[in-house]
Coordinates of C-alpha atoms and ligand atoms in Angstrom, one line a residue:
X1 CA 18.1 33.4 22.0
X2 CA 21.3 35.8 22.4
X3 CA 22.3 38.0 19.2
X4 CA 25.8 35.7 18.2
X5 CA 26.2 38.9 15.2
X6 CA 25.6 41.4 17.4
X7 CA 28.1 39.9 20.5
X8 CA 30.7 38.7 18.4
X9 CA 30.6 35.4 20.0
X10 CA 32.4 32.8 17.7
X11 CA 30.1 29.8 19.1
X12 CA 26.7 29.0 17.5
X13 CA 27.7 31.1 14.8
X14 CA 25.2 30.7 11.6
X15 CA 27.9 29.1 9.4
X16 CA 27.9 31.0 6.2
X17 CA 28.9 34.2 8.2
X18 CA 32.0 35.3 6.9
X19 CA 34.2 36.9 10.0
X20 CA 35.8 40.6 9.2
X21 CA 38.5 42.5 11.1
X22 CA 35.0 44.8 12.3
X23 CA 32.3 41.8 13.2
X24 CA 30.5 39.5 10.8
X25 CA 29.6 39.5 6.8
X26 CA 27.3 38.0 4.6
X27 CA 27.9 36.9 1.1
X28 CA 24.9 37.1 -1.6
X29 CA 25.1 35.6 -5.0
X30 CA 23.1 35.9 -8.1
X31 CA 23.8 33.7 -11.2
X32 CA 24.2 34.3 -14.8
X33 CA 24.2 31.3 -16.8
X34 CA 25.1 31.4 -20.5
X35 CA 24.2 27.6 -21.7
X36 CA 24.7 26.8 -25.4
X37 CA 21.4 25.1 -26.5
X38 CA 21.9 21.2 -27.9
X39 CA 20.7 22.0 -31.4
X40 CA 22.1 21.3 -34.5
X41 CA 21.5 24.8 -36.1
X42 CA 22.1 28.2 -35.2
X43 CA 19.3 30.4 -33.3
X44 CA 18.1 32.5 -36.3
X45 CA 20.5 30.7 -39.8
X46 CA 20.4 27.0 -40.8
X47 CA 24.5 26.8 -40.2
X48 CA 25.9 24.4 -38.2
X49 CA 26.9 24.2 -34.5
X50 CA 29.8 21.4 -34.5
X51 CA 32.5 22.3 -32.7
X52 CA 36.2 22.6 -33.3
X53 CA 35.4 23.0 -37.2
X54 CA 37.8 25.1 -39.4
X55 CA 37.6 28.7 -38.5
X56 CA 34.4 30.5 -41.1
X57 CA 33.4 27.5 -41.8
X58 CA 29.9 27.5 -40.3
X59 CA 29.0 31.0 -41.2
X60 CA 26.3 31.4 -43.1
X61 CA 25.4 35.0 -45.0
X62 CA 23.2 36.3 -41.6
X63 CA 25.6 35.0 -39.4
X64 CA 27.8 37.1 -41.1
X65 CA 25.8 40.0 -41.1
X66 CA 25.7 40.7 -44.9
X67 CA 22.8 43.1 -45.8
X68 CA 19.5 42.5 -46.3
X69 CA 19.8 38.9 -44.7
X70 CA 16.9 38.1 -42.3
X71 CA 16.8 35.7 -38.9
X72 CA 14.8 33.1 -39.3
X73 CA 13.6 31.6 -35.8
X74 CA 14.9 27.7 -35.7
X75 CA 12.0 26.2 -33.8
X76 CA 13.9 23.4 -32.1
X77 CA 15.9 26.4 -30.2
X78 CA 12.6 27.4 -29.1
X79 CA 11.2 24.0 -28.2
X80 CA 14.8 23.7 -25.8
X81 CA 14.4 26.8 -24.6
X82 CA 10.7 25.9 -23.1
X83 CA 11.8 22.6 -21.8
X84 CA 14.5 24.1 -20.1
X85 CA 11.5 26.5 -18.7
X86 CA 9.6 23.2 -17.5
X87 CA 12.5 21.7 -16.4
X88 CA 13.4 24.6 -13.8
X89 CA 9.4 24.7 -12.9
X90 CA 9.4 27.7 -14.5
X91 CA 6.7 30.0 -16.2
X92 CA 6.7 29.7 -19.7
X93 CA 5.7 33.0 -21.8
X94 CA 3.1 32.2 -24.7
X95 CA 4.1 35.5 -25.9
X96 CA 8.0 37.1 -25.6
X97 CA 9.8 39.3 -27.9
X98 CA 13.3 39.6 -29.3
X99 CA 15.4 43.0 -28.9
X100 CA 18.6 44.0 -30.1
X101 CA 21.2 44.8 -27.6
X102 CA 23.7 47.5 -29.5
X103 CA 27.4 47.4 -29.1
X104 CA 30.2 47.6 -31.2
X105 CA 32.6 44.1 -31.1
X106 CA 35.0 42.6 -33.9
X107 CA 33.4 39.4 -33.6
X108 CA 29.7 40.6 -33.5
X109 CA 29.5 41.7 -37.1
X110 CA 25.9 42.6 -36.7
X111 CA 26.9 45.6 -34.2
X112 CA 24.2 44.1 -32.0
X113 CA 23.3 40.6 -30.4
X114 CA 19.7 39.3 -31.2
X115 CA 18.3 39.2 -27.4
X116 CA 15.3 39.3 -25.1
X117 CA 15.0 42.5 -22.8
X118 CA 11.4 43.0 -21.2
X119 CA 9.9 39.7 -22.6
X120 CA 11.8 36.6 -22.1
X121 CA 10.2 33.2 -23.3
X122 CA 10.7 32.2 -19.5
X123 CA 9.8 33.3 -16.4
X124 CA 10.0 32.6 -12.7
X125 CA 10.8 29.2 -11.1
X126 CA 13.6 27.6 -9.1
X127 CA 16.0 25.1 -8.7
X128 CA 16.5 23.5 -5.1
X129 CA 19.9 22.2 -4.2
X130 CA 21.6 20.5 -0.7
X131 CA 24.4 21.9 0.8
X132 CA 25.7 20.1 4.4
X133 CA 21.9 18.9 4.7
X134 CA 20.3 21.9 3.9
X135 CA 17.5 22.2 1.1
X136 CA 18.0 26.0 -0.4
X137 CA 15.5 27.2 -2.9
X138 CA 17.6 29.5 -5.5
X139 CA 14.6 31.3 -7.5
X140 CA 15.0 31.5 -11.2
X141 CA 14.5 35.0 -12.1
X142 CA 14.1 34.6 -16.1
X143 CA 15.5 32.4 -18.8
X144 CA 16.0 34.6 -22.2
X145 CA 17.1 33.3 -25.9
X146 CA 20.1 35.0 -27.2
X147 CA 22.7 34.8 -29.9
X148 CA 26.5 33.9 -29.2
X149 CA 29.1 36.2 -30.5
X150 CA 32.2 35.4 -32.9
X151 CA 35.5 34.9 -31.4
X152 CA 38.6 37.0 -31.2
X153 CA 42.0 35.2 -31.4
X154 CA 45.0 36.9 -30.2
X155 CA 47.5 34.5 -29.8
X156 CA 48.1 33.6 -33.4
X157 CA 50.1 36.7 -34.7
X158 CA 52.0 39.5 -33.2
X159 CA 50.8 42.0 -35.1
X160 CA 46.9 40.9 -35.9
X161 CA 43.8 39.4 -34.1
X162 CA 41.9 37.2 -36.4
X163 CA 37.6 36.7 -36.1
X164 CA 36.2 33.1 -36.2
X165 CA 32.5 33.5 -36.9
X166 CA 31.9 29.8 -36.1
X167 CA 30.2 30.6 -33.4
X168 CA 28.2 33.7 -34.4
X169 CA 24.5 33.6 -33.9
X170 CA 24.5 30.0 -32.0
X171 CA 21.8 29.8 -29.5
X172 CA 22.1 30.5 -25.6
X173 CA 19.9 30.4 -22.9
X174 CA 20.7 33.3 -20.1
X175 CA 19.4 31.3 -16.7
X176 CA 19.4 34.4 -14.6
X177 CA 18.8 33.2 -10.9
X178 CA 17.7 35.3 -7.7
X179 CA 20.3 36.8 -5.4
X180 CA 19.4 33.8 -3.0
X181 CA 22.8 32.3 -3.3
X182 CA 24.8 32.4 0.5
X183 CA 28.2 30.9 0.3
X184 CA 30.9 29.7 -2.4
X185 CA 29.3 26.2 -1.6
X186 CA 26.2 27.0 -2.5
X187 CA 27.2 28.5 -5.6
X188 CA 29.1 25.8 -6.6
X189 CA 25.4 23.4 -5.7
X190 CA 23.7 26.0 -8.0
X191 CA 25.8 25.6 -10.9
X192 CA 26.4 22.0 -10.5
X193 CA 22.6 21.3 -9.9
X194 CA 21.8 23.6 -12.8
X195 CA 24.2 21.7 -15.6
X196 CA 22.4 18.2 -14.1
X197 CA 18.8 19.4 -15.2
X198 CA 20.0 20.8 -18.5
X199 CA 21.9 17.3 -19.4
X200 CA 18.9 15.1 -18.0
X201 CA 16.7 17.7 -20.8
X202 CA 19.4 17.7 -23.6
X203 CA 18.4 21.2 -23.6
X204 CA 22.5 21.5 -23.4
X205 CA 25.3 19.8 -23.1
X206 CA 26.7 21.0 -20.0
X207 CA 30.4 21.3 -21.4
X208 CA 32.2 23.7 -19.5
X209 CA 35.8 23.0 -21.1
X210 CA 33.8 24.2 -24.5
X211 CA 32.3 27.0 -22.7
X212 CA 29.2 25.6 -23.6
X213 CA 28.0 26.1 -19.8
X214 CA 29.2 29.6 -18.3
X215 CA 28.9 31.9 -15.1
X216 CA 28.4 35.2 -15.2
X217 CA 29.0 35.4 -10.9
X218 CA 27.3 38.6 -9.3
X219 CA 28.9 38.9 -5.7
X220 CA 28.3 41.5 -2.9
X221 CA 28.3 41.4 0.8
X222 CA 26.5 43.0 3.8
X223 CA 26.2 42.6 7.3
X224 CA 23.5 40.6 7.9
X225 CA 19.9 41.6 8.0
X226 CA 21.4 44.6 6.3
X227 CA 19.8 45.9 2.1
X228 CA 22.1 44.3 -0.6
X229 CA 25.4 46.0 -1.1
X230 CA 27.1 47.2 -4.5
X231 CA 27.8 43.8 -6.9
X232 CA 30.4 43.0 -9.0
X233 CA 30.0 41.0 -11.7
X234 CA 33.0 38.1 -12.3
X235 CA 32.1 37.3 -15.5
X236 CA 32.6 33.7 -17.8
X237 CA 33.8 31.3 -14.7
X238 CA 33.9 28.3 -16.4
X239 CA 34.4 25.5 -13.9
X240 CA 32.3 24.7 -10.8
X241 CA 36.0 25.1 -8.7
X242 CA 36.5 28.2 -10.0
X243 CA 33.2 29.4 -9.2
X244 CA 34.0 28.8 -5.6
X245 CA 37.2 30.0 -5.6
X246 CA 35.7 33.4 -7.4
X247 CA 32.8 34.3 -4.7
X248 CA 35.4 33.4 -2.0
X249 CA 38.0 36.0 -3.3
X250 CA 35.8 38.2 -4.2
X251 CA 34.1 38.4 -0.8
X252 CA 36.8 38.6 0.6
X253 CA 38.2 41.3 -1.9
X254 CA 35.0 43.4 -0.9
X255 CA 35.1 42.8 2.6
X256 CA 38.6 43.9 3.3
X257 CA 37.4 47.3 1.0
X258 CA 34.8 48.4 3.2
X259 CA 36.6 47.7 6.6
X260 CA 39.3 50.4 5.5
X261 CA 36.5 52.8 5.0
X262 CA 36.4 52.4 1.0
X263 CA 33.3 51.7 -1.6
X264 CA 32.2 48.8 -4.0
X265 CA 31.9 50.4 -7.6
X266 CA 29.8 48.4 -9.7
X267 CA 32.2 47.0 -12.2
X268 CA 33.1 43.9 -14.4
X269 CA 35.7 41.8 -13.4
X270 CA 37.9 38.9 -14.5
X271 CA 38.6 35.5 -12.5
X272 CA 42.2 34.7 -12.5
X273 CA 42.2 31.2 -11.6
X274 CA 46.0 30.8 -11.3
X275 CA 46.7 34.2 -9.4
X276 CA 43.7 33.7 -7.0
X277 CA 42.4 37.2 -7.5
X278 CA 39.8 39.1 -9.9
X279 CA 40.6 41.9 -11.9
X280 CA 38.6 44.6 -12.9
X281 CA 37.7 44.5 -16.5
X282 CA 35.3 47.7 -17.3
X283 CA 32.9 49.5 -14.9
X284 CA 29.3 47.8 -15.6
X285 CA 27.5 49.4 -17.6
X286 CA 23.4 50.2 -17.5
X287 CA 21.2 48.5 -19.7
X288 CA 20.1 51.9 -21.0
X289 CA 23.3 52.0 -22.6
X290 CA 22.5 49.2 -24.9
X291 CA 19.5 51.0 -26.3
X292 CA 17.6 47.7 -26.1
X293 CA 14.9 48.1 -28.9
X294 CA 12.7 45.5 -30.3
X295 CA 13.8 43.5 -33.4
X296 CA 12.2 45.3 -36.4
X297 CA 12.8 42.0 -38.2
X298 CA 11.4 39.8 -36.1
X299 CA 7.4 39.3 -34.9
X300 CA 6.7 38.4 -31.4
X301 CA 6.9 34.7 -30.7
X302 CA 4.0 33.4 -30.1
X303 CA 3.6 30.0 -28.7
X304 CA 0.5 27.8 -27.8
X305 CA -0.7 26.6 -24.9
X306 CA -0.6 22.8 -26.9
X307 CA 2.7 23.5 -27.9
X308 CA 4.2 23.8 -24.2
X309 CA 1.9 20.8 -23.1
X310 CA 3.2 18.8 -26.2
X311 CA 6.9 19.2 -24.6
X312 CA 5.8 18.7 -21.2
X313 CA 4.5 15.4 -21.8
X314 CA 8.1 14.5 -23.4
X315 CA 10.0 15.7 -20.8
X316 CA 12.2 13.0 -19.2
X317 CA 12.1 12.0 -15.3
X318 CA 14.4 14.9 -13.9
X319 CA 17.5 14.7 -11.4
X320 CA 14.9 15.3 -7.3
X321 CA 12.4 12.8 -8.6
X322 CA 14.6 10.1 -9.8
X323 CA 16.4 10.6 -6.3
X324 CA 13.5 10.3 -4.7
X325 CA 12.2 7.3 -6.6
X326 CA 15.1 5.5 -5.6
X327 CA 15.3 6.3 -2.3
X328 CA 11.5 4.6 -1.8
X329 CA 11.4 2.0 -4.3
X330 CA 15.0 0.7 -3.7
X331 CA 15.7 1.5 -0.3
X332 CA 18.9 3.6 -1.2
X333 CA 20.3 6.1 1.2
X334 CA 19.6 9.5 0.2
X335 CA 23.7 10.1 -0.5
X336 CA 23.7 7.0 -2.9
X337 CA 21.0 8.2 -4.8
X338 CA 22.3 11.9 -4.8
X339 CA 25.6 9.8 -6.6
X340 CA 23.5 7.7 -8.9
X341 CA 21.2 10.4 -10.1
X342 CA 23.9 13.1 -10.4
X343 CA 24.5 11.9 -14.3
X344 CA 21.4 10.4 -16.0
X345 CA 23.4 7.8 -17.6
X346 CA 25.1 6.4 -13.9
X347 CA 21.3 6.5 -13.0
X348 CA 20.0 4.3 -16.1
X349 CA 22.9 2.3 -15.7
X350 CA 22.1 1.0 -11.7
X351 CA 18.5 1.0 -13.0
X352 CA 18.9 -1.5 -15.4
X353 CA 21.2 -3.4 -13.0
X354 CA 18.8 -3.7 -10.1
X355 CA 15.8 -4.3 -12.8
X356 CA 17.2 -6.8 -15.3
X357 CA 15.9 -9.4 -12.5
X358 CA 16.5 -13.2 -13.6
X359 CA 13.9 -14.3 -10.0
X360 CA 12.4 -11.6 -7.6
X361 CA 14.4 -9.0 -8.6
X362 CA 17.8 -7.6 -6.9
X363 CA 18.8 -6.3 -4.2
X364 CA 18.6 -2.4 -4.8
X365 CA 21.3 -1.4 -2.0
X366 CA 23.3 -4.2 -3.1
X367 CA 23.1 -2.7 -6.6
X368 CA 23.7 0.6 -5.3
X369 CA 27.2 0.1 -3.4
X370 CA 28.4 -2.1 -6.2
X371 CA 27.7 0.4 -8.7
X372 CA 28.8 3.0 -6.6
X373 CA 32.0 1.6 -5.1
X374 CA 33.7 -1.1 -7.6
X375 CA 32.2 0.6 -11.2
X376 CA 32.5 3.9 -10.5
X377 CA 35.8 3.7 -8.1
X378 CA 37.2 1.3 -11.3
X379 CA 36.3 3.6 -13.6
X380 CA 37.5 6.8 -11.7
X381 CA 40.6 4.7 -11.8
X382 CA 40.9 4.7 -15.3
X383 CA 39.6 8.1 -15.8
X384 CA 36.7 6.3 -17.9
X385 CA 32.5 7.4 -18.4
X386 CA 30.3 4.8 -18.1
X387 CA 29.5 4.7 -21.4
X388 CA 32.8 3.4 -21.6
X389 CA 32.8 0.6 -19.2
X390 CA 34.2 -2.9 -19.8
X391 CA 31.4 -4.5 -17.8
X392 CA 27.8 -4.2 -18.5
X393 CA 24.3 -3.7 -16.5
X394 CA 23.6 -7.2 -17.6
X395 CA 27.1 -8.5 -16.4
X396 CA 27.3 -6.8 -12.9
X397 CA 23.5 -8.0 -12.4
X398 CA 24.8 -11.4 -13.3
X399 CA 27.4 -11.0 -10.7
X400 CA 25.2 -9.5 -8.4
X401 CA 22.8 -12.7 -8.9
X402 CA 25.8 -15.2 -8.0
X403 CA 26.1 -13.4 -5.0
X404 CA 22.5 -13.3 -4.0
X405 CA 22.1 -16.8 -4.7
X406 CA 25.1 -18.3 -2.6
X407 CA 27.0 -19.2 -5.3
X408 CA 30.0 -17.1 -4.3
X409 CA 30.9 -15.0 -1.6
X410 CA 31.2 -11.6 -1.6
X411 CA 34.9 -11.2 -1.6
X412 CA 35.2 -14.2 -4.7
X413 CA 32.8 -11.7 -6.4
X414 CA 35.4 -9.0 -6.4
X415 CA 37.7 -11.0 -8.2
X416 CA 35.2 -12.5 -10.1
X417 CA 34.5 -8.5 -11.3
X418 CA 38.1 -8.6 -12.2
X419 CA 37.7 -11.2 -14.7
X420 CA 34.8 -9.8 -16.4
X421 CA 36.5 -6.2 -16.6
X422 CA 39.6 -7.7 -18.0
X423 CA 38.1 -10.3 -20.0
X424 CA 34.8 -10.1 -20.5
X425 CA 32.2 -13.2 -20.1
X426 CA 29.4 -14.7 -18.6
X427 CA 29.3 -13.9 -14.9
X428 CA 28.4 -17.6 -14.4
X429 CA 30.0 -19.3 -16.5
X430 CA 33.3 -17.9 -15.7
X431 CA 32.7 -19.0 -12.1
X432 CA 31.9 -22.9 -13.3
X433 CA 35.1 -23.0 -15.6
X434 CA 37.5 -21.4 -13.0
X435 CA 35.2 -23.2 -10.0
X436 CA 35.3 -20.4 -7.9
X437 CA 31.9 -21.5 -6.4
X438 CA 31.4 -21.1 -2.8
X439 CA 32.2 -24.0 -0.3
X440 CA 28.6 -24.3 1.1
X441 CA 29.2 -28.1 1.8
X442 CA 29.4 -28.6 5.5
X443 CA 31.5 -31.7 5.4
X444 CA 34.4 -30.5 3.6
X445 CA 34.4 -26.8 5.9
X446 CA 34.3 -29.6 8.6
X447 CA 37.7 -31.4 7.8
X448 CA 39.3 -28.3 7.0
X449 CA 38.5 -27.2 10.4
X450 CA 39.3 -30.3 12.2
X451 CA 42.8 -29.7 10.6
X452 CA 43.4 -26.2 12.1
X453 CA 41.8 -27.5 15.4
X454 CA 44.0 -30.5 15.5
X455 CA 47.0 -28.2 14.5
X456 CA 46.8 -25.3 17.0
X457 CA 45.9 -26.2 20.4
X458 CA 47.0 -22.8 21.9
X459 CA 44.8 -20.5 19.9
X460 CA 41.9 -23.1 20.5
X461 CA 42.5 -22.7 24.5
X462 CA 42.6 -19.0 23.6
X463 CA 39.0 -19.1 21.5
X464 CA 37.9 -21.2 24.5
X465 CA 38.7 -18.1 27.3
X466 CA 37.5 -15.9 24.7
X467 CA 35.3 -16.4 22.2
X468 CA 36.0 -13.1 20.5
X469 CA 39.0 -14.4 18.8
X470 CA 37.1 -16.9 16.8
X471 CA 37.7 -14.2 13.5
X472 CA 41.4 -15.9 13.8
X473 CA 39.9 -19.3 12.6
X474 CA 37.3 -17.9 10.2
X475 CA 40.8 -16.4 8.9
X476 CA 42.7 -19.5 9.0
X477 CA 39.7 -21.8 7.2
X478 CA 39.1 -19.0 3.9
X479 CA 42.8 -19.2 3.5
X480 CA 42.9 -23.2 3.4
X481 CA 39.8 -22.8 1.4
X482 CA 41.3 -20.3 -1.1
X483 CA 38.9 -17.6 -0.2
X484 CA 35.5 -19.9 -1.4
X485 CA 34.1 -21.2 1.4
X486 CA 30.6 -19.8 3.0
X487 CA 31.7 -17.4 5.9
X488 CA 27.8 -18.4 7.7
X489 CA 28.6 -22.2 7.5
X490 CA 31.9 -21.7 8.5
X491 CA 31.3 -19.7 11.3
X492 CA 28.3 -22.3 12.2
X493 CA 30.9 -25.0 12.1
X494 CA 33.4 -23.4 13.9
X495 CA 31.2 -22.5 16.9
X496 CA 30.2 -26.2 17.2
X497 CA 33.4 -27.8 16.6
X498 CA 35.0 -25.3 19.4
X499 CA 32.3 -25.8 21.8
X500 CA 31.2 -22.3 21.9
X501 CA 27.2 -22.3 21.0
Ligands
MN601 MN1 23.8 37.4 -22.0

């Protein structure tokens, strides 16, 4: 096969080459999650994690830093921590230890942040994502346990900044992933995949407008089959467009840097989302300059083997095996059950759709597109969650039921759906009181039709030369019939009465 790289021939191109003034580059990306673990205490104080409360309201005396206070391990930050480990097929660590990382902040009274440097509760695994019908396998490098730090606010007085230690010492996970990350796309998969597994665990909540899920983004580029170049680090991107939009400036940044003959210095730098650019914010620093050293007040956690298998047996069905579940028990295409799965609570909605089965069960792609297209595109509409939906599993099934059953046709069951969103009810019943039931009786499709036959002797001269126009009648007989009779019978009387079986 020719060298496309080497030749500079734009065909055949692998397609997350990025094209430079001087031949072709490759992006790589490495992540840095910072997810805010779903607990209701802090990692090492009993205060609370609620947000939005009153500024130094949830501080307690460690959080605060006060002398002489110890951290106290809260064991449910633990236990989230090691699901999150399972849930990313990870290693978990029986043994890992907590360091302080030293620096001097306002809002990190303690003048370190309660870490884990050398020995992380979790180790290798890997989360596989789809981009343009491509499986990539991003290898997790290491999930630690850390502490959040206070917050700063500017913007209330001219002359002062003001501390909120709220949010001092609440628990994060750092998912740090492999540089195996290829295009913006794929970043955007990573990050989007990531926040599904952690919602499906409750291990976080996956709110990125609280910066409760956040990207640190480590970009560099090279030409391909080349070592990895200098990174930058774009740190706290906290949306998955953003994320995008960051490795794709930033790239771009870099490429256009070493064209004219410059260098990448390793540095921090900002995402300005309405500008389109990043900004440099300090050059990185080494870890040495942290002085990492282990937490004198803290023992080594040690966890047990039954421990880890207690939580692994609790663990719920995650995001690739509910996919694939659905795919072979309910026939779904493997883009409808991408949809479905994407949020647990879509998935355990269509489940208990297609399952709640009055005889036989329910049609699972049936289920599938009505979920899909008339909940979902209804409640997109009115910018609702399912948990918010007018219409219930037990209604749609019941809907779903009338259809499978004859009762009504598919286009009465769309205003049927109507009804039940606006109103509420029985599927069924609704459909007996307002008889919307479906004309299946073939002597009263038959007069309608002798009607339209008797009244348009050029289109049925036209059918005749042409059976192809026939959909013209099917039209005329659902209008007469106000939408509700069968389409098969009609089209079975139709043919007959027209002479064209
Ligand atoms: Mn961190």
């Amino acid at each position: 096969m020719q060298d496309k790289a080497k030749s500079g021939a734009k065909s055949g191109k692998p397609p997350n080459l990025i094209a430079g003034a001087t031949g072709d580059w490759e992006v790589v990306v490495g992540m840095e999650v910072h997810a805010q673990v779903a607990s209701n205490a802090k990692l090492f104080s009993g205060a609370s994690t609620a947000f939005g409360a009153e500024p130094n309201s949830h501080v307690s005396l460690v959080d605060a830093a006060m002398p002489g206070m110890l951290p106290v391990i809260n064991a449910e930050c633990i236990a989230q921590a090691v699901r999150t480990g399972l849930g990313l097929k990870a290693e978990i660590n029986l043994t890992s230890v907590f360091d302080r990382k030293n620096y001097f902040y306002p809002d990190l009274p303690q003048g370190y942040q309660i870490s884990q440097y050398k020995s992380p509760i979790v180790g290798e695994g890997e989360v596989e994502i789809e981009v343009d019908g491509e499986a990539i396998h991003v290898g997790i490098e290491r999930v630690h346990l850390e502490q959040d730090a206070g917050k700063s606010i500017h913007d209330q007085h001219p002359d002062y900044t003001y501390v909120d230690l709220n949010r001092s010492g609440v628990a994060l996970m750092e998912i740090v992933s492999k540089p195996d990350i290829r295009s913006p796309k794929q970043a955007q998969a990573y990050v989007s995949k990531l926040r599904t597994i952690l919602r499906y665990l409750g291990t976080c909540d996956g709110d990125m407008e609280k910066g409760n899920l956040r990207a640190d983004v480590n970009v560099s580029v090279r030409r391909p089959g080349d070592a990895l170049g200098t990174r930058c680090e774009i740190k706290n991107v906290n949306s998955i467009r953003f994320i995008g939009e960051a490795v794709e400036v930033e790239a771009r940044r870099q490429i256009d840097i070493i064209e004219e003959g410059g260098t990448i210095n390793q540095e921090t730098r900002l995402f300005d989302a309405a500008k389109g650019e990043t900004r440099s914010m300090r050059s990185k620093e080494e870890a040495h300059d942290y002085r990492y050293f282990p937490d004198p007040d803290l023992l080594p956690l040690e966890l047990t083997q039954a421990f880890v298998d207690d939580l692994k047996i609790g663990l719920p069905e995650l995001p690739d095996e509910k996919r694939q579940r659905f795919v072979r028990e309910y026939g779904l295409s493997a883009y409808d059950a991408d949809v479905l799965v994407a949020e647990r609570e879509n998935a355990e909605f269509f489940e208990a759709v297609v399952s709640m089965q009055k005889s036989g069960g329910r049609d699972g792609k049936l289920a599938a597109n009505w979920v899909i297209n008339e909940l979902f595109g209804r409640l997109n509409k009115e910018g609702e969650e399912i948990s918010a939906s007018p219409v219930s599993a037990a209604q749609l099934g019941g809907i779903l039921d009338l259809i499978g059953n004859g009762t009504i046709s598919g286009k009465i069951a769309k205003d049927l759906f109507e009804i039940v969103w606006a109103e509420g009810g029985d599927p069924a019943e609704i459909v007996e009181k307002r008889g919307m039931r479906q004309v299946t009786d073939t002597g009263a499709i038959e007069k309608v039709v002798d009607e339209i036959i008797a009244a348009n002797p050029k289109q049925v001269e036209q059918v005749q030369a042409n059976p192809k126009t026939m959909g013209w009648f099917v039209g005329q007989v659902m209008k007469l019939s106000g939408g509700k009779a069968n389409p098969a019978a009609v089209n079975e009387v139709l043919k007959r009465k027209l002479g064209l079986e």
